[in-house]
Tab-separated table of C-alpha atoms in Angstrom:
chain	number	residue	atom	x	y	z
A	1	UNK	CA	23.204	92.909	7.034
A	2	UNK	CA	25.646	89.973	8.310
A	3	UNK	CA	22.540	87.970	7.893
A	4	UNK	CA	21.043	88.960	5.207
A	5	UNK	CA	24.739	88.046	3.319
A	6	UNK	CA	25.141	84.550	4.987
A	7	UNK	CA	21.190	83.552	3.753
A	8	UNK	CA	22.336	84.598	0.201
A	9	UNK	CA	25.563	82.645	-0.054
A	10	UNK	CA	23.718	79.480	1.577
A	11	UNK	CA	21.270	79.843	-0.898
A	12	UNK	CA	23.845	79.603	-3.935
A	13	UNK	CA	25.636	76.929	-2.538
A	14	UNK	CA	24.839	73.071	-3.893
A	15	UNK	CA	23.812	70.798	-1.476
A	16	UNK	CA	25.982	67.346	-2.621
A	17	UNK	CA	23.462	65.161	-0.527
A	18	UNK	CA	20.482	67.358	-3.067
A	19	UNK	CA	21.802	66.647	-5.995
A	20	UNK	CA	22.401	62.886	-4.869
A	21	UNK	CA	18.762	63.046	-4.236
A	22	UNK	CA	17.863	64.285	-7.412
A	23	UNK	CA	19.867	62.031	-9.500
A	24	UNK	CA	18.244	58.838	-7.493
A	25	UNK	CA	14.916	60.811	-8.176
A	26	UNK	CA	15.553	60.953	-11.663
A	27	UNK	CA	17.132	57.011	-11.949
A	28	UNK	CA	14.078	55.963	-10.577
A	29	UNK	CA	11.443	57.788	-12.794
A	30	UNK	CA	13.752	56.296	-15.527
A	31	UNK	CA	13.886	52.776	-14.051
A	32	UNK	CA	9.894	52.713	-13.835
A	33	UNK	CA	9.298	54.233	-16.845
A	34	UNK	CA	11.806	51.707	-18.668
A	35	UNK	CA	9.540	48.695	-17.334
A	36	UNK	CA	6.391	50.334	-17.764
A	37	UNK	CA	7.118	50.536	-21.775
A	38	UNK	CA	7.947	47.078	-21.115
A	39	UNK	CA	4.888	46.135	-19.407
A	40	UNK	CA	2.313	48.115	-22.345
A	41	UNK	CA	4.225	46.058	-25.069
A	42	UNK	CA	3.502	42.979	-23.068
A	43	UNK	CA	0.245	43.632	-22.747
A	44	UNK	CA	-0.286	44.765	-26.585
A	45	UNK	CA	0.935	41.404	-27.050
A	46	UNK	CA	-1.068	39.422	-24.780
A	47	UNK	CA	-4.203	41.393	-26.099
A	48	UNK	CA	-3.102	40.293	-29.868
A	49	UNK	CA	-3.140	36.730	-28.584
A	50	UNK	CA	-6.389	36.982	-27.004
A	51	UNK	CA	-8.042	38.339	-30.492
A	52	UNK	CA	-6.445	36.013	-32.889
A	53	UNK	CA	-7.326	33.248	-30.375
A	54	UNK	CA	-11.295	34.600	-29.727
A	55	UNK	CA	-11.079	34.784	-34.010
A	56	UNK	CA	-9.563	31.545	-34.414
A	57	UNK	CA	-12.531	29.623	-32.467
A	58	UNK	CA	-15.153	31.441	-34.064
A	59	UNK	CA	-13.880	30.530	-37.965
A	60	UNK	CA	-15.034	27.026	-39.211
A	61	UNK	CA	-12.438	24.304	-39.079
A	62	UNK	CA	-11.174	22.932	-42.152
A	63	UNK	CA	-11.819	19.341	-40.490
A	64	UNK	CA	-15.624	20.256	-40.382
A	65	UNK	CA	-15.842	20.743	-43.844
A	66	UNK	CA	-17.543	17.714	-46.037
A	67	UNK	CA	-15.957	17.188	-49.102
């Protein structure tokens, strides 16, 4: 019975050095997803570039038009 009472109040206490864990756990999901919004808008960006670039080659100058 001693036992059995001593498992049970272990098992409600909190562990400071857990919830430390957690909360680095949790600051670091945050952290990467943070720069990983950062990194799709970058690459949104980079993609817009690349199509109005690709776009922009492909349409006739206006210098190669003869008056």
């Amino acid at each position: 019975m001693l036992l059995q009472i001593t498992y049970q109040d272990k098992a409600t206490q909190t562990d400071p050095d857990n919830e430390n864990t957690i909360e680095k756990i949790l600051n670091t999901m945050t952290l990467f997803h943070t720069k990983l919004d950062t990194m799709e808008k970058e690459l949104r960006q980079i993609k817009s570039q690349q199509h109005d670039t690709k776009y922009a080659e492909l349409s006739p100058s206006d210098d190669s038009k003869i008056p």
